[in-house]
Tab-separated table of N, CA and C and ligand atoms in Angstrom:
chain	number	residue	atom	x	y	z
A	1261	MET	N	8.532	-69.820	12.442
A	1261	MET	CA	7.280	-70.053	13.561
A	1261	MET	C	7.440	-71.493	14.067
A	1262	THR	N	7.540	-71.739	15.236
A	1262	THR	CA	7.724	-73.069	15.679
A	1262	THR	C	6.539	-73.904	15.124
A	1263	TYR	N	6.729	-75.228	14.675
A	1263	TYR	CA	5.812	-76.176	14.528
A	1263	TYR	C	5.456	-76.953	15.685
A	1264	THR	N	4.177	-76.797	16.253
A	1264	THR	CA	3.846	-77.409	17.652
A	1264	THR	C	3.114	-78.677	17.341
A	1265	LEU	N	3.168	-79.633	18.495
A	1265	LEU	CA	2.201	-80.697	18.360
A	1265	LEU	C	0.580	-80.524	17.890
A	1266	GLU	N	0.438	-79.334	18.609
A	1266	GLU	CA	-1.257	-78.902	18.413
A	1266	GLU	C	-1.428	-78.580	16.872
A	1267	LYS	N	-0.225	-77.975	16.325
A	1267	LYS	CA	-0.511	-77.653	15.060
A	1267	LYS	C	-0.691	-78.919	14.130
A	1268	LEU	N	0.376	-79.920	14.326
A	1268	LEU	CA	0.339	-81.269	13.644
A	1268	LEU	C	-1.122	-82.041	13.773
A	1269	ALA	N	-1.343	-82.044	15.025
A	1269	ALA	CA	-2.636	-82.745	15.251
A	1269	ALA	C	-4.028	-82.049	14.520
A	1270	LYS	N	-3.989	-80.682	14.452
A	1270	LYS	CA	-4.908	-79.907	13.758
A	1270	LYS	C	-4.914	-80.178	12.263
A	1271	ASN	N	-3.639	-79.822	11.568
A	1271	ASN	CA	-3.440	-80.199	10.394
A	1271	ASN	C	-3.980	-81.650	9.992
A	1272	CYS	N	-3.353	-82.628	10.713
A	1272	CYS	CA	-3.766	-84.005	10.479
A	1272	CYS	C	-5.283	-84.312	10.555
A	1273	HIS	N	-6.028	-83.789	11.423
A	1273	HIS	CA	-7.486	-83.839	11.607
A	1273	HIS	C	-8.054	-83.093	10.469
A	1274	ASP	N	-7.703	-81.971	10.172
A	1274	ASP	CA	-8.243	-81.212	8.978
A	1274	ASP	C	-8.261	-81.969	7.699
A	1275	GLU	N	-7.101	-82.568	7.556
A	1275	GLU	CA	-6.704	-83.501	6.019
A	1275	GLU	C	-7.706	-84.657	6.083
A	1276	LEU	N	-7.882	-85.393	7.366
A	1276	LEU	CA	-8.894	-86.339	7.077
A	1276	LEU	C	-10.255	-86.032	7.163
A	1277	ALA	N	-10.480	-84.812	7.623
A	1277	ALA	CA	-11.982	-84.312	7.535
A	1277	ALA	C	-12.110	-83.949	6.027
A	1278	LYS	N	-11.234	-83.502	5.204
A	1278	LYS	CA	-11.423	-83.270	3.852
A	1278	LYS	C	-11.339	-84.437	3.071
A	1279	ASP	N	-10.465	-85.502	3.372
A	1279	ASP	CA	-10.589	-86.559	2.540
A	1279	ASP	C	-9.757	-87.616	3.281
A	1280	PRO	N	-10.534	-88.699	3.789
A	1280	PRO	CA	-9.995	-89.879	4.574
A	1280	PRO	C	-9.040	-90.623	3.846
A	1281	VAL	N	-8.854	-90.795	2.704
A	1281	VAL	CA	-7.771	-91.453	1.789
A	1281	VAL	C	-6.740	-90.644	1.548
A	1282	VAL	N	-6.976	-89.367	0.735
A	1282	VAL	CA	-5.905	-88.579	0.176
A	1282	VAL	C	-5.392	-87.930	1.383
A	1283	GLY	N	-6.266	-87.657	2.380
A	1283	GLY	CA	-5.616	-87.060	3.790
A	1283	GLY	C	-4.506	-87.636	4.341
A	1284	ARG	N	-4.373	-89.126	4.152
A	1284	ARG	CA	-3.084	-89.790	4.733
A	1284	ARG	C	-1.768	-89.265	3.972
A	1285	ALA	N	-1.760	-89.094	2.631
A	1285	ALA	CA	-0.521	-88.955	2.172
A	1285	ALA	C	-0.272	-87.325	2.628
A	1286	ALA	N	-1.262	-86.370	2.635
A	1286	ALA	CA	-1.305	-85.053	3.134
A	1286	ALA	C	-0.544	-85.106	4.750
A	1287	MET	N	-1.099	-86.156	5.183
A	1287	MET	CA	-0.531	-86.137	6.924
A	1287	MET	C	1.121	-86.370	6.780
A	1288	CYS	N	1.476	-87.227	5.901
A	1288	CYS	CA	2.916	-87.364	5.791
A	1288	CYS	C	3.628	-86.074	5.628
A	1289	ARG	N	3.163	-85.119	4.638
A	1289	ARG	CA	3.646	-84.007	4.342
A	1289	ARG	C	3.786	-83.248	5.493
A	1290	HIS	N	2.799	-82.989	6.281
A	1290	HIS	CA	2.763	-82.195	7.578
A	1290	HIS	C	3.628	-82.843	8.564
A	1291	LEU	N	3.712	-83.979	8.718
A	1291	LEU	CA	4.908	-84.684	9.584
A	1291	LEU	C	6.201	-84.206	9.117
A	1292	GLU	N	6.478	-84.350	7.907
A	1292	GLU	CA	7.535	-84.000	7.383
A	1292	GLU	C	8.026	-82.697	7.674
A	1293	GLU	N	7.045	-81.791	7.457
A	1293	GLU	CA	7.474	-80.090	7.847
A	1293	GLU	C	7.694	-80.114	9.224
A	1294	ALA	N	6.847	-80.806	10.245
A	1294	ALA	CA	7.140	-80.720	11.739
A	1294	ALA	C	8.506	-81.250	12.056
A	1295	LEU	N	9.067	-82.273	11.340
A	1295	LEU	CA	10.412	-82.729	11.749
A	1295	LEU	C	11.544	-82.182	11.163
A	1296	LYS	N	11.132	-81.085	10.229
A	1296	LYS	CA	12.355	-80.080	9.953
A	1296	LYS	C	12.384	-78.895	11.123
A	1297	ASP	N	11.683	-78.771	11.795
A	1297	ASP	CA	11.619	-77.949	12.943
A	1297	ASP	C	12.496	-78.334	14.049
A	1298	PRO	N	13.557	-77.935	14.609
A	1298	PRO	CA	14.261	-78.383	15.629
A	1298	PRO	C	13.591	-78.307	16.996
A	1299	ALA	N	12.668	-77.313	17.049
A	1299	ALA	CA	11.910	-77.076	18.277
A	1299	ALA	C	11.071	-78.112	18.527
A	1300	PHE	N	10.307	-78.490	17.209
A	1300	PHE	CA	9.321	-79.475	17.468
A	1300	PHE	C	10.006	-80.892	17.713
A	1301	VAL	N	10.986	-81.111	17.143
A	1301	VAL	CA	11.835	-82.458	17.383
A	1301	VAL	C	12.244	-82.204	19.112
A	1302	LYS	N	12.861	-81.386	19.500
A	1302	LYS	CA	13.061	-81.255	20.877
A	1302	LYS	C	12.057	-81.554	21.602
A	1303	ALA	N	10.950	-80.758	21.438
A	1303	ALA	CA	9.858	-80.987	22.379
A	1303	ALA	C	9.101	-82.400	22.408
A	1304	ASN	N	9.170	-82.832	21.098
A	1304	ASN	CA	8.439	-84.204	21.126
A	1304	ASN	C	9.191	-85.489	21.024
A	1305	ALA	N	10.598	-85.255	20.561
A	1305	ALA	CA	11.418	-86.376	20.414
A	1305	ALA	C	12.870	-86.020	21.025
A	1306	GLY	N	12.915	-85.304	21.943
A	1306	GLY	CA	14.274	-84.964	22.571
A	1306	GLY	C	14.910	-85.845	23.454
A	1307	PRO	N	15.818	-85.403	24.132
A	1307	PRO	CA	16.763	-86.434	24.838
A	1307	PRO	C	16.101	-87.006	25.939
A	1308	ASP	N	14.958	-86.067	26.370
A	1308	ASP	CA	14.153	-86.726	27.678
A	1308	ASP	C	13.170	-87.444	27.452
A	1309	GLN	N	12.984	-87.731	26.196
A	1309	GLN	CA	11.824	-89.022	25.429
A	1309	GLN	C	12.632	-90.275	25.669
A	1310	THR	N	12.380	-91.174	26.555
A	1310	THR	CA	13.061	-92.460	26.570
A	1310	THR	C	12.115	-93.634	26.679
A	1311	SER	N	10.995	-93.488	26.361
A	1311	SER	CA	9.967	-94.175	26.282
A	1311	SER	C	9.747	-95.069	25.007
A	1312	PRO	N	9.712	-96.499	24.973
A	1312	PRO	CA	9.720	-96.927	23.535
A	1312	PRO	C	8.371	-96.654	22.994
A	1313	ARG	N	7.333	-96.495	23.720
A	1313	ARG	CA	6.164	-96.024	23.052
A	1313	ARG	C	5.380	-95.092	24.034
A	1314	HIS	N	5.165	-93.820	23.476
A	1314	HIS	CA	4.434	-92.794	24.273
A	1314	HIS	C	3.492	-92.088	23.558
A	1315	LEU	N	2.282	-91.831	23.940
A	1315	LEU	CA	1.088	-91.456	23.032
A	1315	LEU	C	1.155	-89.858	23.299
A	1316	LEU	N	1.412	-89.095	22.338
A	1316	LEU	CA	1.110	-87.682	22.477
A	1316	LEU	C	-0.180	-86.987	22.219
A	1317	TYR	N	-0.706	-87.799	21.302
A	1317	TYR	CA	-2.173	-87.015	20.986
A	1317	TYR	C	-3.068	-88.244	20.401
A	1318	GLU	N	-4.166	-88.406	20.825
A	1318	GLU	CA	-5.265	-89.168	20.257
A	1318	GLU	C	-6.393	-88.496	19.773
A	1319	ASP	N	-6.891	-88.257	18.509
A	1319	ASP	CA	-7.883	-87.558	17.953
A	1319	ASP	C	-9.326	-88.057	18.488
A	1320	PRO	N	-10.114	-87.315	19.173
A	1320	PRO	CA	-11.563	-87.826	19.466
A	1320	PRO	C	-12.473	-88.116	18.534
A	1321	GLU	N	-12.310	-87.464	17.236
A	1321	GLU	CA	-13.127	-87.809	16.251
A	1321	GLU	C	-12.673	-88.897	15.340
A	1322	PHE	N	-11.753	-88.810	14.802
A	1322	PHE	CA	-10.906	-89.664	13.779
A	1322	PHE	C	-10.203	-90.948	14.617
A	1323	LYS	N	-9.859	-90.756	15.578
A	1323	LYS	CA	-9.080	-91.762	16.424
A	1323	LYS	C	-7.595	-92.137	16.187
A	1324	PHE	N	-7.211	-91.241	15.163
A	1324	PHE	CA	-5.677	-91.385	14.940
A	1324	PHE	C	-4.904	-90.985	15.932
A	1325	CYS	N	-3.695	-91.425	16.186
A	1325	CYS	CA	-2.941	-91.211	17.331
A	1325	CYS	C	-1.436	-90.614	16.876
A	1326	ILE	N	-0.973	-89.894	17.411
A	1326	ILE	CA	0.393	-89.366	17.223
A	1326	ILE	C	1.223	-90.044	18.469
A	1327	LEU	N	2.382	-90.550	17.905
A	1327	LEU	CA	3.138	-91.206	19.261
A	1327	LEU	C	4.695	-90.801	19.006
A	1328	THR	N	5.516	-90.877	20.021
A	1328	THR	CA	6.776	-90.656	20.048
A	1328	THR	C	7.604	-91.891	20.450
A	1329	HIS	N	8.464	-92.493	19.863
A	1329	HIS	CA	9.144	-93.621	20.316
A	1329	HIS	C	10.852	-93.364	20.259
A	1330	TYR	N	11.184	-93.961	21.593
A	1330	TYR	CA	12.627	-93.831	21.531
A	1330	TYR	C	13.447	-95.607	21.442
A	1331	TYR	N	14.248	-95.709	20.550
A	1331	TYR	CA	14.868	-97.170	20.407
A	1331	TYR	C	16.335	-96.972	20.777
A	1332	PRO	N	16.860	-97.755	21.746
A	1332	PRO	CA	18.384	-97.865	21.760
A	1332	PRO	C	19.021	-98.523	20.486
A	1333	ALA	N	20.513	-98.497	20.390
A	1333	ALA	CA	20.982	-98.962	19.451
A	1333	ALA	C	20.587	-100.373	19.474
A	1334	GLY	N	20.323	-100.982	18.451
A	1334	GLY	CA	20.248	-102.657	18.264
A	1334	GLY	C	18.944	-102.917	18.303
A	1335	LYS	N	17.877	-102.075	18.233
A	1335	LYS	CA	16.461	-102.468	18.372
A	1335	LYS	C	15.867	-102.952	17.252
A	1336	HIS	N	15.786	-103.946	16.814
A	1336	HIS	CA	15.288	-104.575	15.655
A	1336	HIS	C	13.950	-105.080	15.849
A	1337	VAL	N	13.061	-104.937	15.087
A	1337	VAL	CA	11.562	-105.402	15.190
A	1337	VAL	C	11.338	-106.171	13.854
A	1338	GLY	N	10.824	-107.617	13.918
A	1338	GLY	CA	10.820	-108.514	12.884
A	1338	GLY	C	9.290	-107.868	12.083
A	1339	PRO	N	9.508	-108.504	10.951
A	1339	PRO	CA	8.266	-108.277	9.922
A	1339	PRO	C	6.782	-108.208	10.598
A	1340	HIS	N	5.972	-107.264	10.380
A	1340	HIS	CA	4.563	-107.405	11.134
A	1340	HIS	C	3.958	-106.276	10.368
A	1341	ASP	N	2.539	-106.363	10.326
A	1341	ASP	CA	1.552	-105.438	9.909
A	1341	ASP	C	0.862	-104.674	10.958
A	1342	HIS	N	-0.036	-103.813	10.865
A	1342	HIS	CA	-0.790	-103.196	12.052
A	1342	HIS	C	-2.136	-103.557	12.009
A	1343	GLY	N	-2.337	-104.780	11.654
A	1343	GLY	CA	-3.644	-105.230	11.952
A	1343	GLY	C	-4.850	-104.538	10.964
A	1344	PRO	N	-5.820	-103.832	11.587
A	1344	PRO	CA	-6.610	-103.065	10.825
A	1344	PRO	C	-6.282	-101.949	10.652
A	1345	THR	N	-5.268	-101.269	10.692
A	1345	THR	CA	-4.876	-99.848	10.462
A	1345	THR	C	-3.782	-99.473	9.499
A	1346	TRP	N	-3.406	-98.319	9.233
A	1346	TRP	CA	-2.261	-97.883	8.512
A	1346	TRP	C	-1.448	-97.151	9.587
A	1347	ALA	N	0.055	-96.980	9.069
A	1347	ALA	CA	0.808	-96.045	10.086
A	1347	ALA	C	1.539	-95.188	9.217
A	1348	ILE	N	2.124	-94.123	9.912
A	1348	ILE	CA	3.203	-93.243	9.011
A	1348	ILE	C	4.341	-93.355	10.171
A	1349	TYR	N	5.489	-93.657	9.689
A	1349	TYR	CA	6.683	-93.476	10.317
A	1349	TYR	C	7.520	-92.349	10.019
A	1350	GLY	N	7.971	-91.330	10.898
A	1350	GLY	CA	8.521	-90.272	10.677
A	1350	GLY	C	9.984	-90.273	11.436
A	1351	GLN	N	11.044	-90.194	10.961
A	1351	GLN	CA	12.351	-90.341	11.343
A	1351	GLN	C	12.670	-88.938	12.126
A	1352	ALA	N	12.779	-89.054	13.361
A	1352	ALA	CA	13.199	-87.695	14.115
A	1352	ALA	C	14.848	-87.572	14.227
A	1353	GLU	N	15.517	-88.902	14.802
A	1353	GLU	CA	16.780	-89.008	14.913
A	1353	GLU	C	17.470	-90.169	14.525
A	1354	GLY	N	18.587	-90.288	14.175
A	1354	GLY	CA	19.210	-91.748	13.883
A	1354	GLY	C	18.628	-92.181	12.691
A	1355	THR	N	18.960	-93.379	12.276
A	1355	THR	CA	18.414	-93.819	11.076
A	1355	THR	C	17.771	-95.279	11.150
A	1356	THR	N	16.580	-95.476	10.636
A	1356	THR	CA	15.942	-96.626	10.689
A	1356	THR	C	15.952	-97.353	9.386
A	1357	THR	N	16.571	-98.672	9.273
A	1357	THR	CA	16.731	-99.492	7.977
A	1357	THR	C	15.447	-100.162	7.908
A	1358	MET	N	14.488	-99.842	6.936
A	1358	MET	CA	13.244	-100.446	6.874
A	1358	MET	C	13.298	-101.574	5.686
A	1359	THR	N	12.590	-102.727	5.938
A	1359	THR	CA	12.424	-103.736	4.835
A	1359	THR	C	10.821	-103.804	4.510
A	1360	VAL	N	10.374	-103.837	3.352
A	1360	VAL	CA	9.160	-103.996	3.210
A	1360	VAL	C	8.924	-105.523	2.636
A	1361	TRP	N	7.964	-106.227	3.084
A	1361	TRP	CA	7.802	-107.676	2.844
A	1361	TRP	C	6.441	-107.914	2.264
A	1362	ARG	N	6.522	-109.003	1.241
A	1362	ARG	CA	5.469	-109.615	0.557
A	1362	ARG	C	4.796	-110.574	1.459
A	1363	VAL	N	3.555	-110.562	1.576
A	1363	VAL	CA	2.949	-111.602	2.350
A	1363	VAL	C	2.722	-112.845	1.436
A	1364	GLU	N	3.290	-114.120	1.917
A	1364	GLU	CA	3.143	-115.080	1.244
A	1364	GLU	C	1.941	-116.109	2.124
A	1365	GLU	N	1.697	-115.966	3.295
A	1365	GLU	CA	0.818	-116.700	3.994
A	1365	GLU	C	0.211	-116.021	5.037
A	1366	LYS	N	-1.151	-116.199	5.282
A	1366	LYS	CA	-1.654	-115.306	6.439
A	1366	LYS	C	-2.777	-115.994	6.985
A	1367	ASP	N	-2.695	-116.222	8.393
A	1367	ASP	CA	-3.964	-116.899	9.041
A	1367	ASP	C	-4.455	-115.948	10.029
A	1368	GLU	N	-5.471	-114.991	9.700
A	1368	GLU	CA	-5.900	-114.034	10.583
A	1368	GLU	C	-6.372	-114.617	11.853
A	1369	ALA	N	-7.131	-115.839	11.851
A	1369	ALA	CA	-7.529	-116.416	12.984
A	1369	ALA	C	-6.514	-116.829	13.947
A	1370	LYS	N	-5.429	-117.079	13.522
A	1370	LYS	CA	-4.291	-117.558	14.657
A	1370	LYS	C	-3.163	-116.360	14.746
A	1371	ASN	N	-3.358	-115.249	13.799
A	1371	ASN	CA	-2.581	-114.001	14.032
A	1371	ASN	C	-0.961	-114.378	13.611
A	1372	THR	N	-0.998	-115.165	12.672
A	1372	THR	CA	0.339	-115.816	12.095
A	1372	THR	C	0.542	-115.727	10.611
A	1373	GLY	N	1.413	-115.526	10.034
A	1373	GLY	CA	1.885	-115.338	8.781
A	1373	GLY	C	3.256	-115.576	8.306
A	1374	LYS	N	3.503	-115.750	6.879
A	1374	LYS	CA	4.712	-115.905	6.496
A	1374	LYS	C	5.028	-114.624	5.415
A	1375	ALA	N	6.130	-114.157	5.493
A	1375	ALA	CA	6.659	-113.305	4.226
A	1375	ALA	C	7.821	-113.212	3.824
A	1376	SER	N	7.952	-112.771	2.590
A	1376	SER	CA	9.504	-112.592	2.227
A	1376	SER	C	9.915	-111.219	1.715
A	1377	PRO	N	11.062	-110.784	1.844
A	1377	PRO	CA	11.442	-109.300	1.652
A	1377	PRO	C	11.338	-108.830	0.346
A	1378	VAL	N	10.956	-107.743	0.004
A	1378	VAL	CA	10.964	-107.003	-1.205
A	1378	VAL	C	12.038	-106.064	-1.421
A	1379	LYS	N	11.962	-104.965	-0.530
A	1379	LYS	CA	13.065	-104.093	-0.701
A	1379	LYS	C	13.345	-103.369	0.600
A	1380	THR	N	14.622	-102.807	0.686
A	1380	THR	CA	15.104	-102.259	2.048
A	1380	THR	C	15.595	-100.870	1.749
A	1381	TYR	N	15.446	-99.887	2.598
A	1381	TYR	CA	15.738	-98.633	2.186
A	1381	TYR	C	16.118	-97.830	3.858
A	1382	ASP	N	16.906	-96.992	3.804
A	1382	ASP	CA	17.115	-96.134	5.023
A	1382	ASP	C	16.211	-94.991	4.998
A	1383	MET	N	15.748	-94.821	6.334
A	1383	MET	CA	15.233	-93.643	6.974
A	1383	MET	C	15.891	-92.800	7.548
A	1384	THR	N	16.163	-91.614	7.151
A	1384	THR	CA	17.032	-90.606	7.929
A	1384	THR	C	16.207	-89.372	8.404
A	1385	PRO	N	16.691	-88.544	9.658
A	1385	PRO	CA	15.932	-87.497	9.918
A	1385	PRO	C	15.053	-86.680	9.110
A	1386	GLY	N	13.848	-86.439	9.236
A	1386	GLY	CA	13.072	-85.799	8.111
A	1386	GLY	C	12.162	-86.566	7.114
A	1387	VAL	N	12.586	-87.842	7.216
A	1387	VAL	CA	11.836	-88.778	6.236
A	1387	VAL	C	10.713	-89.277	6.816
A	1388	THR	N	9.574	-89.292	6.124
A	1388	THR	CA	8.195	-90.169	6.531
A	1388	THR	C	8.069	-90.947	5.299
A	1389	ARG	N	7.202	-92.335	6.015
A	1389	ARG	CA	6.837	-93.284	5.083
A	1389	ARG	C	5.525	-93.662	5.605
A	1390	PHE	N	4.539	-93.922	4.424
A	1390	PHE	CA	3.101	-94.412	4.669
A	1390	PHE	C	3.000	-95.944	4.418
A	1391	TYR	N	2.556	-96.697	5.686
A	1391	TYR	CA	2.403	-97.955	5.296
A	1391	TYR	C	0.986	-98.227	5.374
A	1392	ASP	N	0.400	-98.805	4.408
A	1392	ASP	CA	-1.112	-98.983	4.361
A	1392	ASP	C	-1.482	-100.167	5.065
A	1393	VAL	N	-2.803	-100.286	5.265
A	1393	VAL	CA	-3.283	-101.475	5.941
A	1393	VAL	C	-2.684	-102.664	5.111
A	1394	GLY	N	-2.074	-103.631	5.966
A	1394	GLY	CA	-1.616	-105.025	5.362
A	1394	GLY	C	-0.330	-104.883	5.035
A	1395	VAL	N	0.240	-103.762	4.790
A	1395	VAL	CA	1.712	-103.872	4.404
A	1395	VAL	C	2.616	-104.078	5.524
A	1396	VAL	N	3.445	-105.113	5.090
A	1396	VAL	CA	4.378	-105.646	6.045
A	1396	VAL	C	5.700	-105.395	6.033
A	1397	HIS	N	6.290	-104.781	7.219
A	1397	HIS	CA	7.522	-104.097	7.214
A	1397	HIS	C	8.162	-104.325	8.647
A	1398	SER	N	9.479	-104.225	8.474
A	1398	SER	CA	10.514	-104.424	9.589
A	1398	SER	C	11.609	-103.411	9.819
A	1399	PRO	N	11.328	-102.556	11.040
A	1399	PRO	CA	12.459	-101.669	11.263
A	1399	PRO	C	13.574	-102.115	11.888
A	1400	ARG	N	14.829	-101.762	11.452
A	1400	ARG	CA	16.194	-102.100	11.918
A	1400	ARG	C	16.639	-100.862	12.407
A	1401	ARG	N	17.091	-100.802	13.758
A	1401	ARG	CA	17.969	-99.749	14.247
A	1401	ARG	C	19.327	-99.976	14.773
A	1402	ASP	N	20.390	-99.692	14.065
A	1402	ASP	CA	21.796	-99.877	14.474
A	1402	ASP	C	22.377	-98.999	15.407
A	1403	VAL	N	21.561	-97.732	15.313
A	1403	VAL	CA	21.873	-96.625	16.202
A	1403	VAL	C	20.686	-96.199	17.143
A	1404	GLU	N	21.095	-95.343	18.080
A	1404	GLU	CA	20.043	-94.922	19.035
A	1404	GLU	C	19.226	-93.939	17.975
A	1405	THR	N	17.781	-94.190	18.145
A	1405	THR	CA	16.781	-93.812	17.128
A	1405	THR	C	15.601	-92.946	17.863
A	1406	ARG	N	15.100	-91.886	17.286
A	1406	ARG	CA	13.887	-91.463	17.860
A	1406	ARG	C	12.869	-91.159	16.561
A	1407	VAL	N	11.657	-91.743	16.710
A	1407	VAL	CA	10.590	-91.808	15.699
A	1407	VAL	C	9.409	-91.034	16.285
A	1408	ILE	N	8.694	-90.451	15.452
A	1408	ILE	CA	7.403	-89.919	15.477
A	1408	ILE	C	6.532	-90.759	14.532
A	1409	ARG	N	5.475	-91.518	15.232
A	1409	ARG	CA	4.578	-92.089	14.394
A	1409	ARG	C	3.323	-91.796	14.322
A	1410	ILE	N	2.535	-92.025	13.404
A	1410	ILE	CA	0.928	-91.738	13.305
A	1410	ILE	C	0.165	-92.888	12.992
A	1411	GLU	N	-0.775	-93.532	14.002
A	1411	GLU	CA	-1.411	-94.670	13.726
A	1411	GLU	C	-2.750	-94.177	13.407
A	1412	GLY	N	-3.485	-95.087	12.586
A	1412	GLY	CA	-5.103	-94.766	12.282
A	1412	GLY	C	-5.838	-94.977	13.206
A	1413	ILE	N	-5.546	-95.911	14.162
A	1413	ILE	CA	-6.168	-96.056	15.300
A	1413	ILE	C	-5.021	-96.664	16.256
A	1414	ASN	N	-5.517	-96.469	17.587
A	1414	ASN	CA	-4.292	-96.953	18.536
A	1414	ASN	C	-4.208	-98.295	18.492
A	1415	GLN	N	-2.740	-98.696	18.392
A	1415	GLN	CA	-2.344	-100.099	18.106
A	1415	GLN	C	-2.601	-100.720	19.466
A	1416	ASP	N	-2.805	-99.990	20.573
A	1416	ASP	CA	-2.857	-100.715	21.706
A	1416	ASP	C	-4.404	-101.370	21.931
A	1417	THR	N	-5.213	-101.163	20.988
A	1417	THR	CA	-6.540	-101.791	21.029
A	1417	THR	C	-6.705	-103.008	20.061
A	1418	PHE	N	-5.794	-103.458	19.468
A	1418	PHE	CA	-5.785	-104.951	18.657
A	1418	PHE	C	-4.514	-105.448	18.714
A	1419	THR	N	-4.650	-106.720	18.247
A	1419	THR	CA	-3.372	-107.504	18.214
A	1419	THR	C	-2.682	-107.465	16.662
A	1420	ARG	N	-1.510	-107.209	16.528
A	1420	ARG	CA	-1.031	-107.283	14.994
A	1420	ARG	C	-0.412	-108.338	14.872
A	1421	ILE	N	-0.284	-108.821	13.482
A	1421	ILE	CA	0.512	-109.838	13.050
A	1421	ILE	C	1.971	-109.901	12.866
A	1422	ASP	N	2.575	-110.831	13.599
A	1422	ASP	CA	3.969	-110.897	13.455
A	1422	ASP	C	4.390	-112.188	12.304
A	1423	TYR	N	5.072	-111.751	11.211
A	1423	TYR	CA	5.384	-112.724	10.153
A	1423	TYR	C	6.851	-113.401	10.435
A	1424	GLU	N	6.736	-114.530	10.073
A	1424	GLU	CA	7.862	-115.345	9.862
A	1424	GLU	C	8.612	-115.286	8.565
A	1425	PRO	N	9.768	-114.711	8.592
A	1425	PRO	CA	10.536	-114.655	7.307
A	1425	PRO	C	10.749	-115.834	6.554
A	1426	VAL	N	10.464	-116.128	5.351
A	1426	VAL	CA	10.619	-117.016	4.514
A	1426	VAL	C	11.737	-117.080	3.601
A	1427	ASP	N	12.532	-115.885	3.353
A	1427	ASP	CA	13.703	-115.726	2.500
A	1427	ASP	C	14.346	-114.601	2.838
A	1428	ASN	N	15.627	-115.023	2.829
A	1428	ASN	CA	16.723	-113.909	3.679
A	1428	ASN	C	17.266	-113.097	2.576
A	1429	ALA	N	16.927	-113.143	1.255
A	1429	ALA	CA	17.668	-112.566	0.254
A	1429	ALA	C	16.866	-111.370	-0.266
A	1430	VAL	N	17.357	-110.065	0.556
A	1430	VAL	CA	16.690	-108.801	0.331
A	1430	VAL	C	17.345	-108.265	-1.119
A	1431	ALA	N	16.174	-107.848	-1.805
A	1431	ALA	CA	16.536	-107.407	-3.097
A	1431	ALA	C	17.067	-105.843	-2.954
B	2878	FE2	FE1	5.130	-101.091	12.417
C-alpha cells in the first residue's frame, strides 16, 4: 500500500497527541517507513521538486511542519541550530554528510555563537535523524540531494543561530 503524505501527517499528529516527547522518536520511524516507499518519494521528493524549501503540510493543532527540499550538488550549510524548535531530517535521494557540533559560545541576544565539530556521518536514502532543540549541525551535499524534513514549528517564523566554526578537526 502506498504511503501518502496524509498518512505521514496523521501518524505524526497522533504520536504527538499520545506523547509530545516520545512522539518525536516515533515520528522518525514513520518518516523512515514513508521514505522506503518509492511512490511516496516520487510524489513528495521527485524530480519535479526543485525548490530549496517547500512546505508540504503544517499541523493546525501541534504546528509541526513537513517540508521537502531540493539541493543541487555542492550545497553546503554551516553549523546552525533551529532556535526554539527541533527538526527531523530524512534523506530521500543522494547523500547528506552531516556534522554535529558542540556549542562553545552562544549569544542569543545577537543570534551568534561559536561551535566545534564532534562527529560526522553520512545520511543515505531512507535514513532519518532527530536534532533536538539547540543541537548544532551542518549538512554538506556533494551530490544532488532531496530531503524530507519535519520541523517542530515552522522555521520561517523565527531566526535561527548560525555558529562560527572554531575547530576544523572533525573527530
Ligand atoms: Fe538544520
